[in-house]
CSV table of C-alpha atoms in Angstrom, one decimal:
chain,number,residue,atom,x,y,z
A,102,UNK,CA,-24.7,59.9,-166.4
A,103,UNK,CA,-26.1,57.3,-164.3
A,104,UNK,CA,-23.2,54.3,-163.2
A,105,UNK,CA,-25.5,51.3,-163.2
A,106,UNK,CA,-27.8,50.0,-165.2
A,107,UNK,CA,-30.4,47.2,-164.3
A,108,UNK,CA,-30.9,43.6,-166.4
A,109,UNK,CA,-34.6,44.7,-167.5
A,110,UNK,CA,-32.8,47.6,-169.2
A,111,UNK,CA,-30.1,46.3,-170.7
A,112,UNK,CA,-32.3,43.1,-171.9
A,113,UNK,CA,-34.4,45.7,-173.5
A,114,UNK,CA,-32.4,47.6,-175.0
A,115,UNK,CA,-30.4,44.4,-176.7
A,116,UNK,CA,-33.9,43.2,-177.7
A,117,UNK,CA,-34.6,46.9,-179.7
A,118,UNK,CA,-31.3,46.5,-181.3
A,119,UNK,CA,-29.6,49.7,-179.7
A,120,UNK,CA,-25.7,49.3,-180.1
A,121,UNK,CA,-23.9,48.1,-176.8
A,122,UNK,CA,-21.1,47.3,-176.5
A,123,UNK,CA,-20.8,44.4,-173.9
A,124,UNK,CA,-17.7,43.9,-172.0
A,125,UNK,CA,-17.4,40.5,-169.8
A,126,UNK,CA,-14.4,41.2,-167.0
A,127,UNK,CA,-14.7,37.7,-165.2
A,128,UNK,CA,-11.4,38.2,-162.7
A,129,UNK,CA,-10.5,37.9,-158.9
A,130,UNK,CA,-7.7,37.1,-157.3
A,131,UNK,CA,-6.1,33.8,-157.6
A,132,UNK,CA,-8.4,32.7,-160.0
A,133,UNK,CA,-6.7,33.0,-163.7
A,134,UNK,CA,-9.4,31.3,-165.4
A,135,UNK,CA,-12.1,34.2,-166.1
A,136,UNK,CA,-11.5,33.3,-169.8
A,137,UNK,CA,-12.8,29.7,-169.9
A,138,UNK,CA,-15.2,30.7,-167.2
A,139,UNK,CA,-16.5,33.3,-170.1
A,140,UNK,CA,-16.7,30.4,-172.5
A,141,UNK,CA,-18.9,28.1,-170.7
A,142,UNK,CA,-21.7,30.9,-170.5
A,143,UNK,CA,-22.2,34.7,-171.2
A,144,UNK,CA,-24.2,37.3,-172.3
A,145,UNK,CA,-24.8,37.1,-176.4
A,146,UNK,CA,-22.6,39.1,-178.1
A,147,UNK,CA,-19.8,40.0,-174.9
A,148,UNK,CA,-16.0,40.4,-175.4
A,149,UNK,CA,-13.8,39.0,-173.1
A,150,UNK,CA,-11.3,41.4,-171.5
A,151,UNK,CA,-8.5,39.9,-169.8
A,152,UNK,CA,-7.7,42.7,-166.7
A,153,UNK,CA,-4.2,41.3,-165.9
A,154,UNK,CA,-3.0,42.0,-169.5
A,155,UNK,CA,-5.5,43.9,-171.1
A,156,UNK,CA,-6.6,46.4,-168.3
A,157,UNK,CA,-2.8,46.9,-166.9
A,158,UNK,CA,0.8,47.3,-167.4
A,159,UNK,CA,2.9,44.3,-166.4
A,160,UNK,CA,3.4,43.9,-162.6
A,161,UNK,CA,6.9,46.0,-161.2
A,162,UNK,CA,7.4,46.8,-157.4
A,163,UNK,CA,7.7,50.3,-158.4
A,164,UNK,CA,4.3,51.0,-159.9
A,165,UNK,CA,2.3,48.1,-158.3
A,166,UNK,CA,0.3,45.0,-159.2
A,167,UNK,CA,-2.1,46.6,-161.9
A,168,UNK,CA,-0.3,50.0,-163.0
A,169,UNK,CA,-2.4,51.9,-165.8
A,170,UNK,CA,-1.3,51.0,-169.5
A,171,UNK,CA,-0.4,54.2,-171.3
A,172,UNK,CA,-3.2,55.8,-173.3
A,173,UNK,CA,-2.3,54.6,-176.9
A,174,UNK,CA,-2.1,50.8,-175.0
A,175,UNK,CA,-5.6,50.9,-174.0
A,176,UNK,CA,-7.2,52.4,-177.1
A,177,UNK,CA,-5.6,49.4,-178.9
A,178,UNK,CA,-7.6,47.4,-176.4
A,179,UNK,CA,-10.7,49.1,-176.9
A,180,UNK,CA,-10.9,49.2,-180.2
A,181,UNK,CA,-10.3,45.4,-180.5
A,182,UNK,CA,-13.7,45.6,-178.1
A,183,UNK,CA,-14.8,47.2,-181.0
A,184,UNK,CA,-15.6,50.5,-179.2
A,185,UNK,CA,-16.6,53.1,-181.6
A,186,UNK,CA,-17.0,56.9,-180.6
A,187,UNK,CA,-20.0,57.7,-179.0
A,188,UNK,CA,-21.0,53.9,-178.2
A,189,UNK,CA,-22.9,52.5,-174.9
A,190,UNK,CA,-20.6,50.5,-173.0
A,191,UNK,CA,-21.9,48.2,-170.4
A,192,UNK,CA,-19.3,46.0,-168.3
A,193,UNK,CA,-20.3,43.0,-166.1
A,194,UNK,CA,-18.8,40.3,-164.3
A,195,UNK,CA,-19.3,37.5,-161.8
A,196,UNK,CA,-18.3,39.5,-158.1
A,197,UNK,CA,-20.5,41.9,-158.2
A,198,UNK,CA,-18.7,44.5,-160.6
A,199,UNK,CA,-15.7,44.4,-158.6
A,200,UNK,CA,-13.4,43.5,-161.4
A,201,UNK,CA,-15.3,45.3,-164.3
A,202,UNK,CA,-15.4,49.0,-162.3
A,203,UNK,CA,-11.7,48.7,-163.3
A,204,UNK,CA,-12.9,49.3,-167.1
A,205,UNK,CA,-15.6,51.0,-166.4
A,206,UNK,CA,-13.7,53.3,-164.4
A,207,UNK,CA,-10.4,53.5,-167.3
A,208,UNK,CA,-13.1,54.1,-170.2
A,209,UNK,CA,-15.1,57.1,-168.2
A,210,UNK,CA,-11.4,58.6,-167.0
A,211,UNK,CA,-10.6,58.3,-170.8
A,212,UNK,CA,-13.1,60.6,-172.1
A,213,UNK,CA,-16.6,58.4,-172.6
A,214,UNK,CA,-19.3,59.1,-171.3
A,215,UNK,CA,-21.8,56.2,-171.8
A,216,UNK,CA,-20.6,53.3,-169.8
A,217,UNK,CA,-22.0,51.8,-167.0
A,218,UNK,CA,-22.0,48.9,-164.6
A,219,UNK,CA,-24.5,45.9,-164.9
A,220,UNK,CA,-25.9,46.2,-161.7
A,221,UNK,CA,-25.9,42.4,-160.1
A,222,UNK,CA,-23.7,40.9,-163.1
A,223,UNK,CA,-23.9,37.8,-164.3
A,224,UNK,CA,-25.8,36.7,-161.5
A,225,UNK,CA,-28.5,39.0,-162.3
A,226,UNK,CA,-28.8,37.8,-165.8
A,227,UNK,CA,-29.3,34.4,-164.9
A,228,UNK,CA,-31.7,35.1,-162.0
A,229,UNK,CA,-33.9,36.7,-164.7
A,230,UNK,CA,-33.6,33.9,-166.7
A,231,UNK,CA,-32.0,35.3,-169.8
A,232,UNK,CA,-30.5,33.9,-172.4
A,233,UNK,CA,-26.4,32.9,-172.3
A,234,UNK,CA,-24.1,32.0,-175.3
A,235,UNK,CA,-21.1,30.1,-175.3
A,236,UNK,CA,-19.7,30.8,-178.5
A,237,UNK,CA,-16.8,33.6,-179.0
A,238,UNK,CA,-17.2,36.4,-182.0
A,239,UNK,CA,-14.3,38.5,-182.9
A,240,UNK,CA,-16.3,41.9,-183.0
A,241,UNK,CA,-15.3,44.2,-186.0
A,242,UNK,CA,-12.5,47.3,-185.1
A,243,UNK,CA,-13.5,49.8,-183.2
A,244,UNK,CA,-12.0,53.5,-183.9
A,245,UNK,CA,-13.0,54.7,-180.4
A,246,UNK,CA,-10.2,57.8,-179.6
A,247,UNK,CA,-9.7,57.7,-176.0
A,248,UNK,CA,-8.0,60.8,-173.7
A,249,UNK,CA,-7.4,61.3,-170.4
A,250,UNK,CA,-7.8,62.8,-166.6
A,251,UNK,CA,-11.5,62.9,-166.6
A,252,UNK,CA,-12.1,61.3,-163.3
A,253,UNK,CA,-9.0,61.9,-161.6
A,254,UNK,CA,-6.1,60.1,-160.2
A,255,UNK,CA,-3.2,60.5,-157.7
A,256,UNK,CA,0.1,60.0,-157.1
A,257,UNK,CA,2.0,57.9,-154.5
A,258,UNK,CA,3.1,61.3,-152.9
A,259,UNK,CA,-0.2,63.1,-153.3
A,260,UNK,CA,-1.9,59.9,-151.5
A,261,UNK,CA,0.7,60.7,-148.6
A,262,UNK,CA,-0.8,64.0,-148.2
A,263,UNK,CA,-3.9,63.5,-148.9
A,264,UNK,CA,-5.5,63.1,-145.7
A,265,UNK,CA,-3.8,65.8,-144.0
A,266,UNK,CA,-6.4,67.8,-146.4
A,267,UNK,CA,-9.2,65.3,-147.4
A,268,UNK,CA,-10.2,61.8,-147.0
A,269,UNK,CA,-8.3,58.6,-148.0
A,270,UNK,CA,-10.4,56.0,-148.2
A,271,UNK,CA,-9.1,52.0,-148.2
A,272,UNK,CA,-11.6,49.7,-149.9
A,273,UNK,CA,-9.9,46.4,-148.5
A,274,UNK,CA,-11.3,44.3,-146.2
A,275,UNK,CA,-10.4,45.1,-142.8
A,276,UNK,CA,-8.8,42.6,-141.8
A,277,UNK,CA,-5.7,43.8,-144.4
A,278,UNK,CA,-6.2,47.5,-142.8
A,279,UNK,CA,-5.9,46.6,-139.5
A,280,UNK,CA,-2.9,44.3,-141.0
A,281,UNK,CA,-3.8,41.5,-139.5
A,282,UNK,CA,-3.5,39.5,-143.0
A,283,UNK,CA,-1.9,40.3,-146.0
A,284,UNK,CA,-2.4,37.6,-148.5
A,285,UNK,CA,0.1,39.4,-151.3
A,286,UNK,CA,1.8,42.9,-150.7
A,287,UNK,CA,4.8,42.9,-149.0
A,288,UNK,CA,3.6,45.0,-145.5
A,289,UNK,CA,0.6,44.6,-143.8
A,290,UNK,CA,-1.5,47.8,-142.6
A,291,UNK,CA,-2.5,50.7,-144.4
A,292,UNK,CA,-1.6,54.3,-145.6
A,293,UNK,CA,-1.5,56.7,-142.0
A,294,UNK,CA,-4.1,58.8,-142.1
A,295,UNK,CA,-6.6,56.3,-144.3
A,296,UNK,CA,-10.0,55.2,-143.3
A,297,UNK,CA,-11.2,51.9,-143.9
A,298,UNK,CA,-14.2,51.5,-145.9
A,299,UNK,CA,-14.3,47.8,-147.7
A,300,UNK,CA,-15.7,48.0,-150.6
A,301,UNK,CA,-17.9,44.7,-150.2
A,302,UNK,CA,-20.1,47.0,-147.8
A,303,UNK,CA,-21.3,48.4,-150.7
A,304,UNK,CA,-23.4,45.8,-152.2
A,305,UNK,CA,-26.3,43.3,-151.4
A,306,UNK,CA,-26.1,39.4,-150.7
A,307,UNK,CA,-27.0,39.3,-154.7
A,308,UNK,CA,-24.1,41.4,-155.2
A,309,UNK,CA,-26.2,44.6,-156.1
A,310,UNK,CA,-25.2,48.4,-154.9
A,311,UNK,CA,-27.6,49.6,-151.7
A,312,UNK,CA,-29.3,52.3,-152.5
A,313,UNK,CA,-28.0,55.1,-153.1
A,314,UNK,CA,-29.8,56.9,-149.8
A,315,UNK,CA,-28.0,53.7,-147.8
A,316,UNK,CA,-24.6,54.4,-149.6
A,317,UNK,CA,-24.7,57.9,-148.6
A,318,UNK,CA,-25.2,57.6,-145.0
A,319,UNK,CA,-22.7,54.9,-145.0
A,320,UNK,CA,-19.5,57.1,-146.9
A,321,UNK,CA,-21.4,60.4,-144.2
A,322,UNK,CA,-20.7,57.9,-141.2
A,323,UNK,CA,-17.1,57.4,-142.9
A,324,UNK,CA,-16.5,61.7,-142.9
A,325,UNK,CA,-17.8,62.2,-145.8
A,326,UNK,CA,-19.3,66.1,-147.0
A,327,UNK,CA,-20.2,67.4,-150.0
A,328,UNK,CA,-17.6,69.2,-150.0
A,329,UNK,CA,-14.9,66.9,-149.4
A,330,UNK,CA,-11.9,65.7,-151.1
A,331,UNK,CA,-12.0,62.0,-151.2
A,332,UNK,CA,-9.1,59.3,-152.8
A,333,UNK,CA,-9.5,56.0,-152.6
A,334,UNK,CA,-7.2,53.2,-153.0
A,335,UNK,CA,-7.1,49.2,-152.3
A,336,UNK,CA,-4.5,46.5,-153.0
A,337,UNK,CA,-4.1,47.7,-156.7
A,338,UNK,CA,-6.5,49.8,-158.6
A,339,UNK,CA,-9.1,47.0,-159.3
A,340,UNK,CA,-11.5,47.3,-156.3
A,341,UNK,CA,-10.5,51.1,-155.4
A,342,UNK,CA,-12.5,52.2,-158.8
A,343,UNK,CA,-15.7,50.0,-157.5
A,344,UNK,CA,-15.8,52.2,-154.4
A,345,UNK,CA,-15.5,54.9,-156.3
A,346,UNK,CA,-18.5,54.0,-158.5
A,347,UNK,CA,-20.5,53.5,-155.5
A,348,UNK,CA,-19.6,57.3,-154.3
A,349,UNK,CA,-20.5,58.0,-157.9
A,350,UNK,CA,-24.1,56.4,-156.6
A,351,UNK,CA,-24.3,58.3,-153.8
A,352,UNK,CA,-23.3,61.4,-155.1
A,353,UNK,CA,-19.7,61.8,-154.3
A,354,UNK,CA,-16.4,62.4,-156.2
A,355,UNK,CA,-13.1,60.5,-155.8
A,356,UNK,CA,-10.0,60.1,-157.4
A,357,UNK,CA,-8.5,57.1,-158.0
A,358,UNK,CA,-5.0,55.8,-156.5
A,359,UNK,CA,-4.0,53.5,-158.8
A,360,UNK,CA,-0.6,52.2,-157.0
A,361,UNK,CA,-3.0,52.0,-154.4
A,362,UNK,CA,-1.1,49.3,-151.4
A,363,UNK,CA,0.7,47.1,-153.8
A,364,UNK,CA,3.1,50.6,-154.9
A,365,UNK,CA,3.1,52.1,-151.7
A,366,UNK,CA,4.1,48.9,-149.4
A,367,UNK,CA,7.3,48.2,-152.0
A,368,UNK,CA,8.8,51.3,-151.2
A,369,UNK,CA,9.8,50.7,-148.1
A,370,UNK,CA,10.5,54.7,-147.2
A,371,UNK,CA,6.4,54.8,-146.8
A,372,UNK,CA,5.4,54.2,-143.3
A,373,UNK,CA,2.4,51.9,-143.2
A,374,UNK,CA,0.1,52.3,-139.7
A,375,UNK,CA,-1.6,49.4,-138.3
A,376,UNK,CA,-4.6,48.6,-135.9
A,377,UNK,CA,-7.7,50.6,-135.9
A,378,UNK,CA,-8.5,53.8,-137.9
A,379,UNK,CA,-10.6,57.3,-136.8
A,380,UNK,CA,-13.7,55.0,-137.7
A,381,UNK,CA,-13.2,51.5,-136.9
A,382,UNK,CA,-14.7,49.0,-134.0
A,383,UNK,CA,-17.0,50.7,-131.4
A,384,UNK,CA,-16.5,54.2,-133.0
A,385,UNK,CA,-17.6,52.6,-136.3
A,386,UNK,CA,-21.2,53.0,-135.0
A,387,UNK,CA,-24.3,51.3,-137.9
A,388,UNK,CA,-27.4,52.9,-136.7
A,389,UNK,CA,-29.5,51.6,-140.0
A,390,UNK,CA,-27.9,48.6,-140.0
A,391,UNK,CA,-26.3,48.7,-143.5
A,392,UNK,CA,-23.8,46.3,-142.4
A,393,UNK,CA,-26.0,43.6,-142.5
A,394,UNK,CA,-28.5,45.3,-145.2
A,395,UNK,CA,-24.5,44.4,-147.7
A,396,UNK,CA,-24.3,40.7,-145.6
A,397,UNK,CA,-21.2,41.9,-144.0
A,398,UNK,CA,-20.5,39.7,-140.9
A,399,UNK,CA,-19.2,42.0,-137.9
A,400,UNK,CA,-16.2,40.0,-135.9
A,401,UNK,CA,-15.8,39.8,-132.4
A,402,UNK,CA,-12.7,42.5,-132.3
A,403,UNK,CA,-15.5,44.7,-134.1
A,404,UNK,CA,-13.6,44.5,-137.7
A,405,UNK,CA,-16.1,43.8,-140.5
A,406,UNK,CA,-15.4,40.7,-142.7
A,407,UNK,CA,-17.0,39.0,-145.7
A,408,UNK,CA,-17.0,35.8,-146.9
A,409,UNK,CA,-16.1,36.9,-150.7
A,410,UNK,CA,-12.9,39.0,-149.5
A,411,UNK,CA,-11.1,37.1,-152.0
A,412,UNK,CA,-12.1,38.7,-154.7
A,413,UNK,CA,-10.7,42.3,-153.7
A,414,UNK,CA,-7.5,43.2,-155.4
C-alpha cells in the first residue's frame, strides 16, 4: 500500500463522500498544546489524538519516554477515533508527519492496512486553500480489532546487536549523535555501531517527502541494499517510525526501536559512542545535493543541522 497520500486526493475523496477516518497528531517536543492548536483550525471532520497519552505508555526510565501501550490500550484508543475494520485512515500534523508516523506507524504494525500519511500536513491543506473547521465532534465507536508485529520491532538487546549484522540507523539530528547536545536523555551520543541519518533529511522546505528516487540514493549513500536488515531508532519512538515511512517510500524495510535513546541511555550498563559515525562529515559525501534539495544546512564541523530539530523526539 502506498504511505502518502497527496491534498488533491484526500480533498477528493472527502468531497465523493468515501469514509476516512482523519486523525490530527499536532505534537513536538516542548510544546503541550497540540490540542488547542487543533481547535483554532483543522481539517473537517479530524479527531484529535493526544501522542503523550493516547499513543504511549506513561514515561519510566526503564522503557523510555514513549514506550508502546499494550494492544487492548490502543484499540480502546482507536475505536474512540472511531476506526472500524477495514476503514481508510489518514494522519496529518503540523511538522511534516513527524508526530503522526507514530500512528501511522502503531495502526499499520497492528494489522491495517489502509493508512497513510498526508503528505505536507496541515501546511499543505492550507496552501491549497481548503477549507478548516474549528469545531470538535465526538465521532461514533469504532469496533476496529487491532493485532500485532506486522512491521516489526526490536528490543534494547537486539538493537545492541544489530549492527554487528545489519544497519542501525539514528534519525536525530546530528548534533545529538555526535553528542554534542542532548536537550532531554540522560547521555549524550549514540548506540556503537549506529549511523546517523536525521530524519528531517527526508523532507522538502514545505515539509513534503523527496522523491522517492532522491530518498533512495540518500538511505544507498547511508549502506543501504536491498537486502539489508535495517532498525531504526531516535530519542523515543516518535520520529524513528517517520524514517521508517520514508524507507517505506523508497522501498526499504525497517523495524522499529521503540526504546530507541531515551531506554537505552537510562541503563547505564549500555555504552553510548560519541563523535562521528562510518558516514558522517567528509565521508558523508552529497553528490545530488539532497541536502539542500530537504533545506538541511551543512555546519562548519561537516554535521548537518536544521532549524526545526525541535520537533524530533
Amino acid at each position: 500500500m502506498p504511505t502518502i497520500i497527496d491534498v488533491t486526493e484526500l480533498s477528493q475523496r472527502l468531497a465523493a463522500g468515501k469514509r476516512t477516518v482523519l486523525l490530527d497528531v499536532r505534537w513536538v517536543l516542548g510544546d503541550p498544546h497540540g490540542h488547542a492548536h487543533f481547535r483554532q483550525g483543522h481539517i473537517p471532520g479530524a479527531v484529535y489524538v493526544d501522542l503523550p497519552t493516547e499513543l504511549a505508555d506513561p514515561a519510566e526510565p526503564a522503557r523510555g519516554r514513549h514506550p508502546l501501550p499494550p494492544t487492548r490500550t490502543f484499540q480502546e484508543h482507536a475505536r474512540a477515533w472511531g476506526i472500524r475494520d477495514g476503514d481508510t485512515v489518514v494522519a496529518y500534523d503540523d511538522a511534516g508527519s513527524t508526530a503522526a508516523a507514530r500512528v501511522w506507524w502503531m495502526l499499520r504494525n497492528a494489522g491495517l492496512r489502509s493508512v497513510y500519511l498526508l503528505d505536507g500536513g496541515l501546511r499543505a491543506w492550507r496552501e491549497a486553500g481548503l477549507p478548516l473547521a474549528q469545531d470538535e465532534q465526538e465521532p461514533a465507536p469504532g469496533d476496529v480489532v487491532l493485532g500485532q508485529g506486522q512491521m516489526g520491532a526490536v528490543t534494547m538487546a537486539e538493537a545492541a546487536d544489530w549492527p554487528e549484522a545489519g544497519i542501525l540507523l539514528d534519525a536525530r539530528a546530528g548534533e545529538r549523535y555526535w553528542g554534542e547536545l542532548e536537550p532531554i536523555d540522560p547521555r549524550a551520543g549514540h548506540i556503537p555501531g549506529a549511523v546517523s541519518a536525521p530524519t528531517l533529511e527526508n523532507l522538502t522546505p514545505e515539509g513534503k517527502f523527496l522523491p522517492p528516487g532522491i530518498l533512495r540514493a540518500r538511505f544507498e549513500r547511508l549502506g543501504l541494499r536491498p537486502e539489508s536488515k535495517v532498525a531504526v531508532y531516535c530519542g523515543s519512538g516518535v520520529t524513528a517510525a517517520h524514517q521508517i515511512a520514508a524507507l517505506e517510500i523508497a522501498g526499504f524495510q525497517a523495524a522499529l526501536y521503540p526504546g530507541s535513546f531515551s531506554q537505552w541511555s537510562n541503563h547505564t550498563a549500555n555504552p553510548v559512542a560519541t563523535g562521528p559515525g562510518p558516514w558522517d562529515a567528509e565521508d558523508r559525501a552529497d553528490p545530488d545535493n539532497t541536502g539542500a534539495a530537504a533545506g538541511v544546512a551543512r555546519m562548519p564541523s561537516g554535521k548537518l543541522s536544521s532549524a526545526e530539530g525541535s520537533v524530533e523526539a
